[in-house]
Amino acid sequence: MKVFIVHAHPEPKSFSSALKTTAEEVFRAAGHEVLVSDLYAMGFNPVASANDFGTRADPEYCVYALEQRHGVSTGTISHDIQNELKKLLDCDLLVLNFPLFWFSTPAILKGWLDRVLVSGSVYGGMRFYDRGGLKGKRAIVSFTLGGQAHMLDTNGIHGPIEGMLKHLLQGTLAYTGLDVLAPFVAWHVPYVTNEKRLEYLDAWRKRLPSLMDEEPLRFPSLDRFDENLYPLAPRRERIEQ
């Protein structure tokens, strides 16, 4: 199996970085091929701009998604995007590892998503959800945060964490065709004991070997919509007399 870990934390000694290292070690020990993009260490440029394209389909007006397609087809898209896109397209499992910032990803990881999830290669037209360009691959999000679990459950003050992360789990990962697994969450990390942090690492270490067997979260299927994306009428079950 080919595993691609995208890690986004500015501190190499952080607990988030320990989660990344644990995943790397477990997968390598199991004989899997592992690639890691440590975005802060790489100095990854998160800003999507016309500078990402060596030649332009339209030099007068930049429609970023269309220029992505042109850049890939001509081989003139920025080399850092080409490198990350190749890692993504080659992998079987994508792991996004980060600290939660404002119920979202750090800006550097959002920029990675903006630039690397390339139109045409990853999505486009009717190629999304279960027809997306990354269909057949899996993804898991592992993250740390300061909040406590009871604050982000069904009756908690913020509601379920999956709702807070819908923009990432559904609107980004599932949209591109990935089978998205339930997130791994390390709660209240800045305030818990070292013993608790070791428990989190142990739980992560034990979960990693089963990721390819887990049931993914459910998201829309295009089979339930017509060509204009209106819902199909539900099938009537025959009533036996």
Tab-separated table of C-alpha atoms in Angstrom:
chain	number	residue	atom	x	y	z
A	1	MET	CA	0.000	0.000	0.000
A	2	LYS	CA	1.133	3.532	-0.749
A	3	VAL	CA	0.473	6.039	2.029
A	4	PHE	CA	0.717	9.803	1.598
A	5	ILE	CA	0.825	11.870	4.810
A	6	VAL	CA	0.311	15.626	4.528
A	7	HIS	CA	1.346	17.247	7.798
A	8	ALA	CA	0.765	20.866	8.773
A	9	HIS	CA	2.138	22.057	12.123
A	10	PRO	CA	4.740	24.784	12.620
A	11	GLU	CA	6.370	23.086	15.635
A	12	PRO	CA	8.359	19.869	15.011
A	13	LYS	CA	8.118	18.950	18.722
A	14	SER	CA	4.329	19.288	18.836
A	15	PHE	CA	1.953	16.488	19.710
A	16	SER	CA	0.503	16.833	16.224
A	17	SER	CA	3.966	16.071	14.866
A	18	ALA	CA	4.094	13.022	17.159
A	19	LEU	CA	0.882	11.752	15.525
A	20	LYS	CA	2.500	12.189	12.114
A	21	THR	CA	5.660	10.351	13.178
A	22	THR	CA	3.648	7.522	14.752
A	23	ALA	CA	1.688	6.985	11.522
A	24	GLU	CA	4.882	7.048	9.492
A	25	GLU	CA	6.556	4.475	11.750
A	26	VAL	CA	3.560	2.120	11.907
A	27	PHE	CA	3.013	2.066	8.149
A	28	ARG	CA	6.703	1.597	7.364
A	29	ALA	CA	7.018	-1.199	9.912
A	30	ALA	CA	4.111	-2.945	8.155
A	31	GLY	CA	5.990	-2.777	4.846
A	32	HIS	CA	3.974	0.013	3.256
A	33	GLU	CA	5.482	2.742	1.101
A	34	VAL	CA	5.167	6.094	2.884
A	35	LEU	CA	5.639	9.625	1.572
A	36	VAL	CA	5.386	12.623	3.900
A	37	SER	CA	4.840	16.238	2.905
A	38	ASP	CA	5.664	18.346	5.972
A	39	LEU	CA	4.274	21.609	4.637
A	40	TYR	CA	5.923	24.002	7.108
A	41	ALA	CA	9.285	22.276	6.811
A	42	MET	CA	8.984	22.407	3.018
A	43	GLY	CA	8.063	26.087	3.044
A	44	PHE	CA	5.098	25.156	0.879
A	45	ASN	CA	3.534	28.133	-0.888
A	46	PRO	CA	-0.189	28.177	0.024
A	47	VAL	CA	-1.183	31.040	-2.281
A	48	ALA	CA	-3.039	30.051	-5.444
A	49	SER	CA	-2.270	32.596	-8.151
A	50	ALA	CA	-1.535	33.090	-11.831
A	51	ASN	CA	2.120	32.495	-10.936
A	52	ASP	CA	1.276	28.781	-10.739
A	53	PHE	CA	1.212	28.559	-14.528
A	54	GLY	CA	4.199	28.743	-16.851
A	55	THR	CA	1.985	29.289	-19.851
A	56	ARG	CA	-1.599	30.453	-19.835
A	57	ALA	CA	-4.689	29.311	-21.683
A	58	ASP	CA	-5.895	32.905	-21.369
A	59	PRO	CA	-3.115	35.428	-20.648
A	60	GLU	CA	-5.682	38.205	-20.161
A	61	TYR	CA	-7.917	36.679	-17.478
A	62	CYS	CA	-7.105	33.922	-14.986
A	63	VAL	CA	-9.823	31.363	-14.327
A	64	TYR	CA	-7.794	29.271	-11.901
A	65	ALA	CA	-9.512	25.911	-12.463
A	66	LEU	CA	-9.246	26.215	-16.250
A	67	GLU	CA	-5.610	27.226	-16.020
A	68	GLN	CA	-4.985	24.188	-13.806
A	69	ARG	CA	-6.257	21.942	-16.578
A	70	HIS	CA	-4.143	23.725	-19.166
A	71	GLY	CA	-1.077	23.639	-16.914
A	72	VAL	CA	-1.352	19.888	-16.326
A	73	SER	CA	-2.019	19.046	-19.979
A	74	THR	CA	0.962	21.117	-21.150
A	75	GLY	CA	3.262	20.211	-18.254
A	76	THR	CA	3.673	23.894	-17.382
A	77	ILE	CA	1.934	23.975	-14.010
A	78	SER	CA	4.221	24.894	-11.089
A	79	HIS	CA	6.702	22.149	-10.155
A	80	ASP	CA	5.644	22.094	-6.509
A	81	ILE	CA	2.061	21.400	-7.594
A	82	GLN	CA	3.215	18.720	-10.027
A	83	ASN	CA	5.208	16.984	-7.293
A	84	GLU	CA	2.363	16.992	-4.766
A	85	LEU	CA	-0.225	15.959	-7.347
A	86	LYS	CA	1.872	12.949	-8.338
A	87	LYS	CA	2.101	11.844	-4.698
A	88	LEU	CA	-1.667	12.213	-4.367
A	89	LEU	CA	-2.553	10.346	-7.549
A	90	ASP	CA	-0.131	7.516	-6.726
A	91	CYS	CA	-1.298	6.884	-3.155
A	92	ASP	CA	-3.876	4.431	-1.830
A	93	LEU	CA	-4.380	6.245	1.476
A	94	LEU	CA	-4.204	9.976	2.161
A	95	VAL	CA	-3.639	11.135	5.756
A	96	LEU	CA	-4.160	14.813	6.571
A	97	ASN	CA	-2.606	15.627	9.953
A	98	PHE	CA	-2.940	19.061	11.571
A	99	PRO	CA	-4.035	21.120	14.589
A	100	LEU	CA	-7.570	22.475	14.318
A	101	PHE	CA	-7.570	26.238	13.717
A	102	TRP	CA	-11.005	27.908	13.946
A	103	PHE	CA	-12.733	24.596	13.171
A	104	SER	CA	-10.711	24.290	9.996
A	105	THR	CA	-7.246	23.522	8.692
A	106	PRO	CA	-4.197	25.772	9.078
A	107	ALA	CA	-3.906	28.187	6.147
A	108	ILE	CA	-0.907	26.343	4.717
A	109	LEU	CA	-2.942	23.126	4.425
A	110	LYS	CA	-5.926	24.961	2.944
A	111	GLY	CA	-3.518	26.365	0.363
A	112	TRP	CA	-2.250	22.864	-0.375
A	113	LEU	CA	-5.826	21.765	-1.048
A	114	ASP	CA	-6.488	24.828	-3.218
A	115	ARG	CA	-3.424	24.281	-5.369
A	116	VAL	CA	-3.008	20.494	-5.474
A	117	LEU	CA	-6.608	19.323	-5.928
A	118	VAL	CA	-6.324	20.147	-9.602
A	119	SER	CA	-9.338	20.550	-11.836
A	120	GLY	CA	-9.463	17.891	-14.528
A	121	SER	CA	-7.177	15.495	-12.657
A	122	VAL	CA	-9.080	15.346	-9.378
A	123	TYR	CA	-12.565	16.631	-10.213
A	124	GLY	CA	-14.481	18.425	-12.933
A	125	GLY	CA	-17.791	18.320	-14.765
A	126	MET	CA	-19.761	15.392	-13.353
A	127	ARG	CA	-16.635	13.841	-11.825
A	128	PHE	CA	-17.337	14.330	-8.145
A	129	TYR	CA	-18.437	12.342	-5.094
A	130	ASP	CA	-18.536	8.657	-6.081
A	131	ARG	CA	-17.442	9.560	-9.607
A	132	GLY	CA	-14.588	11.831	-8.536
A	133	GLY	CA	-11.066	11.599	-9.835
A	134	LEU	CA	-9.768	10.091	-6.564
A	135	LYS	CA	-12.345	7.296	-6.464
A	136	GLY	CA	-10.872	4.073	-5.075
A	137	LYS	CA	-8.567	5.842	-2.622
A	138	ARG	CA	-9.146	6.410	1.083
A	139	ALA	CA	-8.567	9.415	3.323
A	140	ILE	CA	-8.429	10.050	7.039
A	141	VAL	CA	-8.085	13.294	8.940
A	142	SER	CA	-6.137	13.223	12.208
A	143	PHE	CA	-6.084	16.393	14.242
A	144	THR	CA	-5.548	17.929	17.642
A	145	LEU	CA	-7.560	20.659	19.334
A	146	GLY	CA	-7.988	22.425	22.631
A	147	GLY	CA	-11.693	21.638	23.067
A	148	GLN	CA	-13.100	18.737	25.040
A	149	ALA	CA	-15.099	15.852	23.596
A	150	HIS	CA	-18.361	16.741	25.354
A	151	MET	CA	-18.322	20.173	23.697
A	152	LEU	CA	-18.449	18.566	20.245
A	153	ASP	CA	-20.926	15.730	20.577
A	154	THR	CA	-24.558	15.654	19.440
A	155	ASN	CA	-25.810	17.629	22.437
A	156	GLY	CA	-22.664	19.686	22.937
A	157	ILE	CA	-22.443	23.439	22.634
A	158	HIS	CA	-20.749	23.242	19.209
A	159	GLY	CA	-22.572	20.172	17.864
A	160	PRO	CA	-20.883	17.121	16.353
A	161	ILE	CA	-17.322	17.550	15.122
A	162	GLU	CA	-18.317	16.021	11.762
A	163	GLY	CA	-20.686	18.960	11.254
A	164	MET	CA	-17.977	21.480	12.009
A	165	LEU	CA	-15.705	19.707	9.515
A	166	LYS	CA	-18.299	19.159	6.777
A	167	HIS	CA	-16.472	21.596	4.495
A	168	LEU	CA	-13.399	19.338	4.653
A	169	LEU	CA	-14.851	15.834	5.018
A	170	GLN	CA	-17.611	16.239	2.441
A	171	GLY	CA	-16.981	19.440	0.511
A	172	THR	CA	-13.346	18.618	-0.212
A	173	LEU	CA	-12.347	15.004	0.405
A	174	ALA	CA	-15.569	13.152	-0.427
A	175	TYR	CA	-16.248	15.568	-3.293
A	176	THR	CA	-13.059	14.430	-5.024
A	177	GLY	CA	-14.130	10.778	-4.799
A	178	LEU	CA	-12.186	9.706	-1.728
A	179	ASP	CA	-13.657	7.191	0.715
A	180	VAL	CA	-13.488	9.288	3.879
A	181	LEU	CA	-13.002	7.568	7.230
A	182	ALA	CA	-14.138	8.846	10.601
A	183	PRO	CA	-11.570	11.366	11.897
A	184	PHE	CA	-9.063	10.577	14.603
A	185	VAL	CA	-9.315	13.289	17.246
A	186	ALA	CA	-6.932	14.080	20.096
A	187	TRP	CA	-9.027	16.206	22.453
A	188	HIS	CA	-7.932	19.006	24.810
A	189	VAL	CA	-4.280	18.365	23.951
A	190	PRO	CA	-2.674	21.548	25.377
A	191	TYR	CA	-4.205	20.832	28.779
A	192	VAL	CA	-4.061	17.063	29.302
A	193	THR	CA	-1.370	15.084	31.084
A	194	ASN	CA	1.518	13.402	29.300
A	195	GLU	CA	-0.079	10.091	30.264
A	196	LYS	CA	-3.218	11.081	28.354
A	197	ARG	CA	-1.162	12.086	25.329
A	198	LEU	CA	0.487	8.655	25.384
A	199	GLU	CA	-2.997	7.099	25.457
A	200	TYR	CA	-3.904	9.062	22.328
A	201	LEU	CA	-0.765	7.887	20.573
A	202	ASP	CA	-1.478	4.303	21.563
A	203	ALA	CA	-5.068	4.533	20.267
A	204	TRP	CA	-3.794	5.995	16.976
A	205	ARG	CA	-1.129	3.305	16.696
A	206	LYS	CA	-3.750	0.578	17.208
A	207	ARG	CA	-6.194	2.066	14.703
A	208	LEU	CA	-3.774	2.593	11.811
A	209	PRO	CA	-3.510	-1.053	10.658
A	210	SER	CA	-7.300	-1.292	10.177
A	211	LEU	CA	-7.840	1.843	8.072
A	212	MET	CA	-8.219	-0.028	4.781
A	213	ASP	CA	-10.916	-2.248	6.332
A	214	GLU	CA	-13.013	0.401	8.065
A	215	GLU	CA	-16.451	1.388	6.799
A	216	PRO	CA	-16.208	4.908	5.343
A	217	LEU	CA	-18.573	7.740	6.164
A	218	ARG	CA	-21.602	8.085	3.900
A	219	PHE	CA	-21.897	10.925	1.420
A	220	PRO	CA	-24.099	11.606	-1.640
A	221	SER	CA	-24.030	9.291	-4.652
A	222	LEU	CA	-24.618	10.666	-8.120
A	223	ASP	CA	-26.650	7.539	-8.858
A	224	ARG	CA	-29.471	9.126	-6.859
A	225	PHE	CA	-29.623	12.253	-9.028
A	226	ASP	CA	-30.496	12.917	-12.666
A	227	GLU	CA	-28.263	14.604	-15.267
A	228	ASN	CA	-29.336	18.025	-13.941
A	229	LEU	CA	-28.615	16.936	-10.354
A	230	TYR	CA	-32.252	16.872	-9.322
A	231	PRO	CA	-33.038	14.010	-6.930
A	232	LEU	CA	-34.501	10.956	-8.595
A	233	ALA	CA	-37.931	9.912	-7.389
A	234	PRO	CA	-37.659	7.146	-4.797
A	235	ARG	CA	-38.406	3.719	-6.115
A	236	ARG	CA	-41.777	2.397	-5.095
A	237	GLU	CA	-41.581	-0.980	-3.464
A	238	ARG	CA	-44.092	-3.478	-4.857
A	239	ILE	CA	-46.717	-4.276	-2.280
A	240	GLU	CA	-47.457	-7.956	-2.172
A	241	GLN	CA	-51.145	-8.704	-1.849
